[in-house]
Tab-separated table of C-alpha atoms and ligand atoms in Angstrom:
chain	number	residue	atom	x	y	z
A	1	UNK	CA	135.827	-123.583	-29.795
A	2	UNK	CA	139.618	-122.564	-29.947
A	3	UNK	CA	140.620	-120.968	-33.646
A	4	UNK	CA	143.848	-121.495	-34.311
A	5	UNK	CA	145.675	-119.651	-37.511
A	6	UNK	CA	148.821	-121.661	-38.363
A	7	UNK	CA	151.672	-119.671	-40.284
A	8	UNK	CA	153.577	-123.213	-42.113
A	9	UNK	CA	151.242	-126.029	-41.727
A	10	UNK	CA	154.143	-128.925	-42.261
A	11	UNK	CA	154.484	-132.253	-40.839
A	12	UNK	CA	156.026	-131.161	-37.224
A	13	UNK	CA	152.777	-128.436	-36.588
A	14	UNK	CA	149.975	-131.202	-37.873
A	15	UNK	CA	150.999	-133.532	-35.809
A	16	UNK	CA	151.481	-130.980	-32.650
A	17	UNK	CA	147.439	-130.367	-33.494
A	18	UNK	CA	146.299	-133.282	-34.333
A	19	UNK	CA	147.344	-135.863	-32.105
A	20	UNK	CA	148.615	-133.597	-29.136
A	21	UNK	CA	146.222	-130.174	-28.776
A	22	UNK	CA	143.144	-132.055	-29.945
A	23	UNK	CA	143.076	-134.737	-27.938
A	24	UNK	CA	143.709	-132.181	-24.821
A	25	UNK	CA	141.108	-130.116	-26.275
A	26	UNK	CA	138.504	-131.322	-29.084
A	27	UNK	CA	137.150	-128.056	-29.759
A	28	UNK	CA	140.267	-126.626	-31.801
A	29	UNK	CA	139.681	-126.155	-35.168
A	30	UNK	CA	142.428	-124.729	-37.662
A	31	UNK	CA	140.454	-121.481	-39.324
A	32	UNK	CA	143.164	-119.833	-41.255
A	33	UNK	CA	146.606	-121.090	-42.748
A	34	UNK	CA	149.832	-119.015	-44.571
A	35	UNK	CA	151.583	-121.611	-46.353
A	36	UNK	CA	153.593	-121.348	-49.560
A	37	UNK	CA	152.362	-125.358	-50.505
A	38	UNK	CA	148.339	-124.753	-50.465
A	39	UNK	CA	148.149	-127.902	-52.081
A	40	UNK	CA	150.388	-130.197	-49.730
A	41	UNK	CA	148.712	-128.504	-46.638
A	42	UNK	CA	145.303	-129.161	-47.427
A	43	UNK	CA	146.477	-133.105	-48.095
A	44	UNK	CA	147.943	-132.546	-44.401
A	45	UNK	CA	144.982	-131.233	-42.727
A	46	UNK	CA	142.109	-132.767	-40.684
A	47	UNK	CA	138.784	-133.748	-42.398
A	48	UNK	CA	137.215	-131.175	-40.026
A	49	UNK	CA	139.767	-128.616	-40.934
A	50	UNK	CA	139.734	-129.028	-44.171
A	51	UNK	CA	136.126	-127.687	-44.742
A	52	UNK	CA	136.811	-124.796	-42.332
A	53	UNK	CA	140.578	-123.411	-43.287
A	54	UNK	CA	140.822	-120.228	-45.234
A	55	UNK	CA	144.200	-119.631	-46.999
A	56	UNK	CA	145.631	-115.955	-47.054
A	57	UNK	CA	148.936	-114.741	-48.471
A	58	UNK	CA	150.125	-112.432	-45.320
A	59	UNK	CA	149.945	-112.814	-41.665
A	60	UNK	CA	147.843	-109.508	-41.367
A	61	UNK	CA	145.378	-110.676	-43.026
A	62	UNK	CA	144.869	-114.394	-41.618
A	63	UNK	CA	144.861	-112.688	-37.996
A	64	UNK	CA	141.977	-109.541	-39.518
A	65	UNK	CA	139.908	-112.082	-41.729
A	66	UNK	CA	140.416	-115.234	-39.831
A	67	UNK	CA	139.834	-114.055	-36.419
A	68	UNK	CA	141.812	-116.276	-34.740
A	69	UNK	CA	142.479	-117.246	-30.780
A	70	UNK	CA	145.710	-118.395	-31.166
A	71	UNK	CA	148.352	-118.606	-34.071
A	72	UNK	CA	151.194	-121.143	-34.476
A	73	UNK	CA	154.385	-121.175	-36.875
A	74	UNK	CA	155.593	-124.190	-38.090
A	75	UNK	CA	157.347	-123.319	-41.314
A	76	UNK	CA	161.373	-124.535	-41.290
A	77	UNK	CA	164.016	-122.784	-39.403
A	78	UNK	CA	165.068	-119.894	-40.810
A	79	UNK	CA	161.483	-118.829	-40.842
A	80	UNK	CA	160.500	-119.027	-37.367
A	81	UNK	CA	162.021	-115.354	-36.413
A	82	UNK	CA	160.618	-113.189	-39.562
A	83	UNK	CA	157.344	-114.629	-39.007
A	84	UNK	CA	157.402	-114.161	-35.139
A	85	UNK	CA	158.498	-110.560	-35.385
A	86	UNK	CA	155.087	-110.081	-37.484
A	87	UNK	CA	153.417	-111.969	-34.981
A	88	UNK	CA	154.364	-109.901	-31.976
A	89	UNK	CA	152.269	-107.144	-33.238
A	90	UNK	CA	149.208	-108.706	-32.015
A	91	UNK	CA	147.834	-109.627	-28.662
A	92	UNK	CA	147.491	-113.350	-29.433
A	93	UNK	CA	149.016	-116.439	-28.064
A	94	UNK	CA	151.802	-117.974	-29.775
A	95	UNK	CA	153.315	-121.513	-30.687
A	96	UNK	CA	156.270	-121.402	-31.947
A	97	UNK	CA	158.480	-124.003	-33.092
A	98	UNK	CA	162.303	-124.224	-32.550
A	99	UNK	CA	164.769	-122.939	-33.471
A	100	UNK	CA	163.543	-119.535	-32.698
A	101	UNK	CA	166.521	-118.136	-34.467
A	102	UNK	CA	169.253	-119.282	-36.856
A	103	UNK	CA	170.977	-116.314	-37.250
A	104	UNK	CA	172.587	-113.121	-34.788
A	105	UNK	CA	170.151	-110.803	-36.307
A	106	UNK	CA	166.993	-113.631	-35.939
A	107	UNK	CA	167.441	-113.552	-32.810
A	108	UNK	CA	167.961	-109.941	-31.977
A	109	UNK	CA	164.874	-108.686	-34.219
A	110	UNK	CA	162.843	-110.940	-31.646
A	111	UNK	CA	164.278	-109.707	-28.411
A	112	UNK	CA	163.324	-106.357	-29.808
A	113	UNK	CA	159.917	-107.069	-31.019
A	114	UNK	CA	158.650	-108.527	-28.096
A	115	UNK	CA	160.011	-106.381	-25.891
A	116	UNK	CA	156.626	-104.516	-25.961
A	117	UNK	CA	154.783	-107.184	-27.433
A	118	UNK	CA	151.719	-108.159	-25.155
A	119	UNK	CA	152.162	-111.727	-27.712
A	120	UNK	CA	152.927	-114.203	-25.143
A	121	UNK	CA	155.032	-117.269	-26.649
A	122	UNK	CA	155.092	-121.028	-25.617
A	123	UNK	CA	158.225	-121.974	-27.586
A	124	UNK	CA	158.428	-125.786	-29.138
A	125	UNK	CA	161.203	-127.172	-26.312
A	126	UNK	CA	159.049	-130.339	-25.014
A	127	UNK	CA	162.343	-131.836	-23.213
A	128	UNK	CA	162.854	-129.060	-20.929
A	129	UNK	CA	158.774	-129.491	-19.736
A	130	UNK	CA	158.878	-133.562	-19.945
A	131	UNK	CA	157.892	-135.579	-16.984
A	132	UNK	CA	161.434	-137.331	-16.707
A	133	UNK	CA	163.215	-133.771	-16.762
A	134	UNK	CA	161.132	-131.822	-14.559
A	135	UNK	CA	161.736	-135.064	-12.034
A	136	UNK	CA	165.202	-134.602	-12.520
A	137	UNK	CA	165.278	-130.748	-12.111
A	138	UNK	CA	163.029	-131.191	-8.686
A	139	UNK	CA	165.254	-133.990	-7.247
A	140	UNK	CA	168.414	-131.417	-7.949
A	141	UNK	CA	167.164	-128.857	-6.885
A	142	UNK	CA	165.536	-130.324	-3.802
A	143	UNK	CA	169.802	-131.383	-3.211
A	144	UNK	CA	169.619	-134.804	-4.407
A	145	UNK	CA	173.190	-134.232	-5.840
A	146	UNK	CA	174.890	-131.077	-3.814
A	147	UNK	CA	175.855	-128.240	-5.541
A	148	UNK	CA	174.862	-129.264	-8.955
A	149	UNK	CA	178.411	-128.233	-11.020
A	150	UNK	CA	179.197	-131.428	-12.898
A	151	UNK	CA	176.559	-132.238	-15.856
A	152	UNK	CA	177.477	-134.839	-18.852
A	153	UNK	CA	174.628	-134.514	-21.631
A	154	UNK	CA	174.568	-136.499	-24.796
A	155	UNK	CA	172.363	-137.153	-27.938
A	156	UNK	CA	173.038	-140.635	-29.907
A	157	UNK	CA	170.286	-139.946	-32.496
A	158	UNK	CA	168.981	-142.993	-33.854
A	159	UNK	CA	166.875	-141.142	-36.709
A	160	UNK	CA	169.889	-139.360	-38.007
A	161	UNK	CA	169.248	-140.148	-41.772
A	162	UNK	CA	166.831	-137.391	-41.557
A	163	UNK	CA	169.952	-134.806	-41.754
A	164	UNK	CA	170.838	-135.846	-45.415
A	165	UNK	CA	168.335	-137.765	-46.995
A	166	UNK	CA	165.753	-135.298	-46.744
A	167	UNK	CA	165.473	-131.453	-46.890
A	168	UNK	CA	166.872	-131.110	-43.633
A	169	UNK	CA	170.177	-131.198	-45.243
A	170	UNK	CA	169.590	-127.775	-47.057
A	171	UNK	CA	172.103	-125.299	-45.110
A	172	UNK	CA	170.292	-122.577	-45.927
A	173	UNK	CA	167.281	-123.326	-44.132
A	174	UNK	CA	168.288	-125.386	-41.492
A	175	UNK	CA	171.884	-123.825	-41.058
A	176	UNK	CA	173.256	-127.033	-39.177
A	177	UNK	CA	172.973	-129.069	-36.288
A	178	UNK	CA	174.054	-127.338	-33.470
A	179	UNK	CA	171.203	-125.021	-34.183
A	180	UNK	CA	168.601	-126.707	-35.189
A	181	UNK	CA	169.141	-129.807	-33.021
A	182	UNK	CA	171.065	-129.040	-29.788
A	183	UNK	CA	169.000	-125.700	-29.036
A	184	UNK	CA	166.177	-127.699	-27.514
A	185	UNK	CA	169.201	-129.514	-25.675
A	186	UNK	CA	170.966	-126.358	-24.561
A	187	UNK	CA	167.344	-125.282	-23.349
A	188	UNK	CA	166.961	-128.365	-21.087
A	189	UNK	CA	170.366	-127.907	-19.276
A	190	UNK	CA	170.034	-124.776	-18.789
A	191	UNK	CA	166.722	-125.232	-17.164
A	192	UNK	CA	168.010	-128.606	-15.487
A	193	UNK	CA	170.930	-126.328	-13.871
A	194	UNK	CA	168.604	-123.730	-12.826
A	195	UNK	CA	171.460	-121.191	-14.433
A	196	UNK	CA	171.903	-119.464	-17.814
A	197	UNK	CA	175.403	-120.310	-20.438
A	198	UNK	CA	177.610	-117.936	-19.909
A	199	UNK	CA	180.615	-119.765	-22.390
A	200	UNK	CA	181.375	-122.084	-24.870
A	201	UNK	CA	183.989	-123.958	-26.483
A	202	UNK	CA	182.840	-126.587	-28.952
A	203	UNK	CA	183.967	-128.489	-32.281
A	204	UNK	CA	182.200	-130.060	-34.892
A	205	UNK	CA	183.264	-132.843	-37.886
A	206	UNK	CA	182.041	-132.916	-40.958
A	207	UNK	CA	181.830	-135.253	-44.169
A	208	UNK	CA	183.324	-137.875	-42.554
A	209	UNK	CA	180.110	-140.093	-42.645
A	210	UNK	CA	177.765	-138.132	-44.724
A	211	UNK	CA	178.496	-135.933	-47.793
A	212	UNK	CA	181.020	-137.408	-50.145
A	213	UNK	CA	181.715	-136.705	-53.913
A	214	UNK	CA	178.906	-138.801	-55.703
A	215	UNK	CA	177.193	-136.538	-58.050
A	216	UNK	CA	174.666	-134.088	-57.612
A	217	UNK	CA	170.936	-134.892	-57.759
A	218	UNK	CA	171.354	-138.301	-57.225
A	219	UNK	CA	168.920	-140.701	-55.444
A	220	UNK	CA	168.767	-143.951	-54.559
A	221	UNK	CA	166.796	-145.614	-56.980
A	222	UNK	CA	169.419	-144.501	-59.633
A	223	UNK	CA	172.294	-145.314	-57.990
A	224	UNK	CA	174.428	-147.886	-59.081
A	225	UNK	CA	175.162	-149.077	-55.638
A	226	UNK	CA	171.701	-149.780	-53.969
A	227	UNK	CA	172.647	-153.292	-53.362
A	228	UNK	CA	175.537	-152.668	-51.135
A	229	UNK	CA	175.124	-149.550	-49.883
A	230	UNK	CA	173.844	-149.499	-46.385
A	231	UNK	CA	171.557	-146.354	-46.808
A	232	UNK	CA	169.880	-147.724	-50.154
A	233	UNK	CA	165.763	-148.137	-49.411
A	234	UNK	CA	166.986	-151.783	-49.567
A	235	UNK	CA	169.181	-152.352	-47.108
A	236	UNK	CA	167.412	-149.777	-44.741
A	237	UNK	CA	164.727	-152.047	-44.977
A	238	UNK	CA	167.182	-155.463	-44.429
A	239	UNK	CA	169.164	-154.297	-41.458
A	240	UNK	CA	166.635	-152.375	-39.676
A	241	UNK	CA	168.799	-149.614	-39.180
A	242	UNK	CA	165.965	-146.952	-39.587
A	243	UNK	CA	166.252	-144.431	-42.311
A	244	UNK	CA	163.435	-143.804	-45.384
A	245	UNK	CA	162.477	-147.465	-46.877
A	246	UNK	CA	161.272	-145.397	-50.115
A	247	UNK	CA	163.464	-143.799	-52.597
A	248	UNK	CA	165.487	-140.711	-51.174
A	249	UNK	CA	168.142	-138.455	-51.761
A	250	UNK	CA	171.707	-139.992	-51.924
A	251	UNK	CA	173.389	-139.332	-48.515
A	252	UNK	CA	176.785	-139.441	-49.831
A	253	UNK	CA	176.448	-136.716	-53.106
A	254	UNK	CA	177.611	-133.308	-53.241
A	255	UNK	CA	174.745	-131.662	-52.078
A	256	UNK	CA	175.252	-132.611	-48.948
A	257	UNK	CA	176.972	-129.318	-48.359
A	258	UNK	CA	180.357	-128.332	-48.019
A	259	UNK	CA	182.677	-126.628	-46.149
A	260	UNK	CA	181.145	-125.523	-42.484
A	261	UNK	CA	177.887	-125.279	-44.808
A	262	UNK	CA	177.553	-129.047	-43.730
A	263	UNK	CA	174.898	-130.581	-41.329
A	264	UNK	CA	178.055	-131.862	-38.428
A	265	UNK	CA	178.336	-135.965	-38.307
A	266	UNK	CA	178.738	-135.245	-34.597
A	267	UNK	CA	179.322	-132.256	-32.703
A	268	UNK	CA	180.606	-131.470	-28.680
A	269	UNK	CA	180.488	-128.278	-26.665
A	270	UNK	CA	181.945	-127.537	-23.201
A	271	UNK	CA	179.635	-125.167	-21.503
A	272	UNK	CA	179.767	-122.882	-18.830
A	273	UNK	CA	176.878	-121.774	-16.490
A	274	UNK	CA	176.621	-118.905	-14.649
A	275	UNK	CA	176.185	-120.399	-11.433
A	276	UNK	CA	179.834	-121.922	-12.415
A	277	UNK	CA	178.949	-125.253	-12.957
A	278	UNK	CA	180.570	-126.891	-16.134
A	279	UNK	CA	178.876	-129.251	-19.039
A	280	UNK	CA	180.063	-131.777	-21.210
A	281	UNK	CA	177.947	-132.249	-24.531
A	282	UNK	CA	177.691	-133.916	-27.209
A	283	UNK	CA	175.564	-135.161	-30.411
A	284	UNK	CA	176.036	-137.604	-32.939
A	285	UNK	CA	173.967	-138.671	-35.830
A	286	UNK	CA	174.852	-142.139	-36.666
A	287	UNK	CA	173.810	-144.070	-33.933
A	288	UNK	CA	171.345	-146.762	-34.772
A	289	UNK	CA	168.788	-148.949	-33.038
A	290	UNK	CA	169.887	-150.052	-29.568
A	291	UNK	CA	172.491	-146.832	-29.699
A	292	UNK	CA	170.053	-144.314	-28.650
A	293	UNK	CA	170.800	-142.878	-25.798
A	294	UNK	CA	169.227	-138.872	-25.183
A	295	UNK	CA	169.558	-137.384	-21.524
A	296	UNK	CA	172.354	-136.171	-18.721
A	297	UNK	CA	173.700	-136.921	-15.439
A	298	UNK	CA	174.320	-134.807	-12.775
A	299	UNK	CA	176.516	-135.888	-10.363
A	300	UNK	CA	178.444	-133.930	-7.148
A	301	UNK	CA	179.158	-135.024	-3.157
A	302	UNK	CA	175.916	-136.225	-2.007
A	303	UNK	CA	174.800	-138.287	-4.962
A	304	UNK	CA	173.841	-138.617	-8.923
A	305	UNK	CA	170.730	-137.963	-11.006
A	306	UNK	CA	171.057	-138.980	-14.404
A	307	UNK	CA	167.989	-139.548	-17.000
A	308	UNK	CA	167.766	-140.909	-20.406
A	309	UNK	CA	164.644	-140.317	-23.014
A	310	UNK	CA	165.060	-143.733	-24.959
A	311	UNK	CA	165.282	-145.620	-21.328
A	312	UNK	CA	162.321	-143.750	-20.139
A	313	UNK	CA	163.955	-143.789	-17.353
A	314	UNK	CA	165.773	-141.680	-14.132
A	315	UNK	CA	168.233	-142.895	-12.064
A	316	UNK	CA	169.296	-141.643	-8.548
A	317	UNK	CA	172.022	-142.731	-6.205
A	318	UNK	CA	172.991	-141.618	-2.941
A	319	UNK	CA	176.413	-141.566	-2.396
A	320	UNK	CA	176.534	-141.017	1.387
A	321	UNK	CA	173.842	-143.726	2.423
A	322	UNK	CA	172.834	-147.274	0.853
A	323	UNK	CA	170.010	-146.530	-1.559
A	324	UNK	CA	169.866	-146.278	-5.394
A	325	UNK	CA	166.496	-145.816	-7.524
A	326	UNK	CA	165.161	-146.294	-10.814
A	327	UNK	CA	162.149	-143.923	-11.734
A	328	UNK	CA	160.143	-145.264	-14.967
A	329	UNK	CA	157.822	-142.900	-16.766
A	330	UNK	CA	154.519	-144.052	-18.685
A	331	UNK	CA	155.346	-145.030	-22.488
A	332	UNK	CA	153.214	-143.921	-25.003
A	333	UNK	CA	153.448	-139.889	-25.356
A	334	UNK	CA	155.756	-137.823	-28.082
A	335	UNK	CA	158.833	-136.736	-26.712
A	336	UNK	CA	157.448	-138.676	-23.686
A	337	UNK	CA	154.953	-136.476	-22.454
A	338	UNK	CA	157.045	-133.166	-23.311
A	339	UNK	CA	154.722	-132.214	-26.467
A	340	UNK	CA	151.218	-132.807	-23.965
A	341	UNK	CA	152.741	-130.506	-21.755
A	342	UNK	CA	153.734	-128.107	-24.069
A	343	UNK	CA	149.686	-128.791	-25.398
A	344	UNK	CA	148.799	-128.031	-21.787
A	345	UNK	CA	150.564	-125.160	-21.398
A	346	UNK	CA	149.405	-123.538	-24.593
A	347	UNK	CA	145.746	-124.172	-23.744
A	348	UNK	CA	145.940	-122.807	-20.241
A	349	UNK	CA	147.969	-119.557	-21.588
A	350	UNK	CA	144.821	-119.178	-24.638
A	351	UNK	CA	142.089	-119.444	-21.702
A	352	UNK	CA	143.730	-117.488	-19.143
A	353	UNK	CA	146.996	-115.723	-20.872
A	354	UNK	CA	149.197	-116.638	-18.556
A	355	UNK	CA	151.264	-120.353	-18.215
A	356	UNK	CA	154.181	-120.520	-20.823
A	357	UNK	CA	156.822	-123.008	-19.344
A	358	UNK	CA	158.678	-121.763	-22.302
A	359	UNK	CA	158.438	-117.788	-23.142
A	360	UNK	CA	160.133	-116.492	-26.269
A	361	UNK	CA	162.722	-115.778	-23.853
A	362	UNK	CA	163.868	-119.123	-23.593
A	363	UNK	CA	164.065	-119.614	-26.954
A	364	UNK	CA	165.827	-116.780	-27.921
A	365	UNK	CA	168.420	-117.316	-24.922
A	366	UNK	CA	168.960	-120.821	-25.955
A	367	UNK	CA	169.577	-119.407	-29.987
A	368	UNK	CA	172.636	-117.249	-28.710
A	369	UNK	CA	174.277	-120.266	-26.884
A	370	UNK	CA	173.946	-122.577	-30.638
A	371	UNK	CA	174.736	-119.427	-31.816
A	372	UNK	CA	177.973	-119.299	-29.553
A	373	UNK	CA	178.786	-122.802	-29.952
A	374	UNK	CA	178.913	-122.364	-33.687
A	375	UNK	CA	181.266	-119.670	-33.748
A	376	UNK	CA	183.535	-121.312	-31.238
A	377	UNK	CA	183.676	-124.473	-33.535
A	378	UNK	CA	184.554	-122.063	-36.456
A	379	UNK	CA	186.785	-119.996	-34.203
A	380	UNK	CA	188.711	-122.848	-31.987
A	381	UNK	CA	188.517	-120.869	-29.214
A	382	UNK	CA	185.988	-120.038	-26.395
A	383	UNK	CA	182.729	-117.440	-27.010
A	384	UNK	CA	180.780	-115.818	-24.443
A	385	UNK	CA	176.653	-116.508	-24.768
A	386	UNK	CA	174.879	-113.105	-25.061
A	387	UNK	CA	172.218	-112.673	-22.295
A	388	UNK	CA	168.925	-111.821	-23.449
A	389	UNK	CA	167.401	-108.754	-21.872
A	390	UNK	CA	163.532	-108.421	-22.566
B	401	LIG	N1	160.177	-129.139	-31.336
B	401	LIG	C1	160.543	-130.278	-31.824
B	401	LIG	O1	160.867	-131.212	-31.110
B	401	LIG	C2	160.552	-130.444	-33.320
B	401	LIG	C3	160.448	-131.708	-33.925
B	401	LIG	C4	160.450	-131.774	-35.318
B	401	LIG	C5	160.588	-130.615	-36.073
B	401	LIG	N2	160.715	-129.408	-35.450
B	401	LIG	C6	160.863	-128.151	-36.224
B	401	LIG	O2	159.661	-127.922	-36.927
B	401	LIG	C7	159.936	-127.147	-38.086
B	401	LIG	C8	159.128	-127.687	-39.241
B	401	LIG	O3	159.556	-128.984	-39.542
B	401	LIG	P1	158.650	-129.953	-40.442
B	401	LIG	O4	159.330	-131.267	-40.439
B	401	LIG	O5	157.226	-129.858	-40.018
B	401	LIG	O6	158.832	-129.249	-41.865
B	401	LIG	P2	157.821	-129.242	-43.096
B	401	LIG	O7	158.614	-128.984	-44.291
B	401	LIG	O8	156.936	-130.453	-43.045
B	401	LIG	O9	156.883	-127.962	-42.790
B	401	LIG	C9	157.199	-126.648	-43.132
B	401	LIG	C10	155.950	-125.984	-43.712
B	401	LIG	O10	156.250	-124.609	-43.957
B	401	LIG	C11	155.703	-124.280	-45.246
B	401	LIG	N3	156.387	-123.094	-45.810
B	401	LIG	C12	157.536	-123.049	-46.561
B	401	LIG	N4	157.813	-121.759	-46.896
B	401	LIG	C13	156.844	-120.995	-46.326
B	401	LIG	C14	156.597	-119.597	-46.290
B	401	LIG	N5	157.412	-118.704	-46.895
B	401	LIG	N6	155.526	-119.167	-45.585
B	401	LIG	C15	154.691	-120.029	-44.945
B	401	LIG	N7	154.883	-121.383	-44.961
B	401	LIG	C16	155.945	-121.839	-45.632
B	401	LIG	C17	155.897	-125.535	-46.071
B	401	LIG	O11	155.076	-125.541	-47.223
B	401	LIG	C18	155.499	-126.607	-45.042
B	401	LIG	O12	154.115	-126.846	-45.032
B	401	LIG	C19	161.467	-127.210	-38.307
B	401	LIG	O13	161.999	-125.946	-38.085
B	401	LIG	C20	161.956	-128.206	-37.282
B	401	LIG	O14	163.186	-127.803	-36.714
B	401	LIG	C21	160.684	-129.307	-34.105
């Protein structure tokens, strides 16, 4: 039996458990939980974990009462790195989810703490360990492409709703989209490229979609407007457009946010690697249905690899010789297959403490490029990435 403590039991860390880690291994149980919402967590859990979960008010004393194998943190973003700076103090493995850091300091206190931390960390970045991008990353580095130096990347999120009708929106917490979104992007490439972001230029927009001046509080079921407006649980349901078919916060109020305290309606970085290639990037959040489009293409002398999530699919083509290729993956799998192999990789590093594809390294490197790419949006002008160094 695995015992796994979970520090924020929420929706995103339930289903990580339940339909990812426990179908890789039965035997996991959830024994202890820290989470602010007893009430709504033990709604959340598992018939079998909900006999067996203790609740505790501190980390210390989950990890001395609880006796757990492994601990996870799932609570929202600008949790992740006060809770993993606790957790470093002990010699047990580690899921954490992304962002590791939303802040300079969150993501410094981390490089610190587990500098001497025997904690090892599998970080929550399922693209970088999918099927369809470790494919890609073999075939370039294997010189499918040449000198990989050109690299496109975008994100037309279908789901994008999420940003302002629920608590997503809350700046405080989530502290935009460049950080809480693209750092699991920013992780892939820099994986994909084999190279770490040195600079960035980027710019973001703002309340041009989302966020207006309808008054605060509102939601859709008092609205005047449900009827035409095309976010109302109504029409969501009418056009198929995605988006909650219950009653939700109004995506066009004040709350929203204001200023650069504003989830971005779409938001573009230019980013340099160390190894001197350049990439293109960009994310927008209101693309619908057949919009979606999540992946990159690499593309040099000898040929081009690109990839897309939604397609499920990789495409290679030689450009000195008369073959092209399109590489399907399997359907079925969160994040296609990204979220079993994170599973995997968490279960082999419990067993035999060793197998992160995704140390806290990762995630605290991929922090100071979001990091970067905010400022430069704020700044207009282009911001070295710090390097971590642990
Ligand atoms: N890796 C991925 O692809 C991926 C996908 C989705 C979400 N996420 C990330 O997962 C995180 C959680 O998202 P979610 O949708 O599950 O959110 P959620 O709101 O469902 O879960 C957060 C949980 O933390 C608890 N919590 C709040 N304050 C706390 C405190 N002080 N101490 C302990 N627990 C506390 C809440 O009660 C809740 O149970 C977010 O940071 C999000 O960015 C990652």
């Amino acid at each position: 039996m695995i015992r796994r403590g979970v520090i924020g039991y929420g929706g995103r860390i339930h289903g990580s458990i339940d339909h990812v880690l426990r179908r890789l291994d039965p035997s996991v149980q959830v024994v202890g939980v820290v989470d602010s919402n007893e009430e709504g967590t033990r709604t959340r859990l598992a018939e079998c974990d909900r006999q067996n979960a203790v609740f505790y008010k501190s980390v210390d004393k989950l990890v001395r009462r609880a006796k757990p194998d492994a601990l996870a943190i799932g609570t929202r973003c600008s949790l992740h790195s006060p809770y993993a700076v606790q957790v470093a103090r002990y010699d047990l493995p580690l899921f954490l989810e992304k962002p590791v850091a939303v802040t300079l300091k969150q993501a410094t206190d981390p490089e610190r703490a587990f500098r001497k931390s025997r904690c090892q960390v599998v970080v929550s970045f399922p693209l970088r360990v999918s099927p369809l991008c470790e494919l890609a990353r073999r075939d370039i580095a294997g010189g499918a492409v040449g000198d990989p130096v050109h690299v496109t990347a975008v994100n037309y999120v279908p789901y994008g709703t999420v940003y302002w009708e629920q608590p997503y929106r809350d700046y405080d917490i989530f502290h935009g989209l460049f950080r809480q979104k693209a750092t699991r992007d920013f992780d892939y490439l820099s994986c994909l490229m084999g190279s770490p972001i040195l600079r960035v230029t980027a710019t973001a927009t703002r309340g041009q979609v989302f966020g207006a001046k309808k008054k605060a509080g509102l939601v859709s079921s008092r609205c005047k407007e449900q009827d035409t407006c095309l976010e109302s649980p109504q029409n969501h349901k009418r056009n198929g457009s995605g988006g909650s078919p219950s009653d939700h916060l109004c995506l066009f109020n004040v709350d929203c946010g204001e200023g650069h305290r504003f989830n971005e309606d779409a938001s573009s970085a230019l980013l340099e690697f160390a190894s001197r290639a350049h990439w293109v990037y960009t994310q927008v959040f209101s693309s619908r249905r057949d919009a979606a489009a999540c992946g990159a293409t690499v593309s040099w002398y000898l040929g081009t690899v690109g990839f897309d999530w939604y397609a499920n699919a990789l495409k290679r083509v030689r450009h000195r010789s008369p073959f092209s290729a399109v590489e399907r993956v399997g359907e079925g799998a969160s994040h296609l297959g990204g979220d079993q192999e994170l599973g995997y990789s968490f279960l082999e590093l419990i067993r035999t403490g060793k197998g992160s594809r995704t140390p806290i390294q990762t995630g605290i490197q991929s922090a100071y490029a979001c990091l970067a790419a905010v400022e430069s949006a704020k700044q207009g002008r282009y911001v070295k990435v710090r390097q971590v160094s642990c």
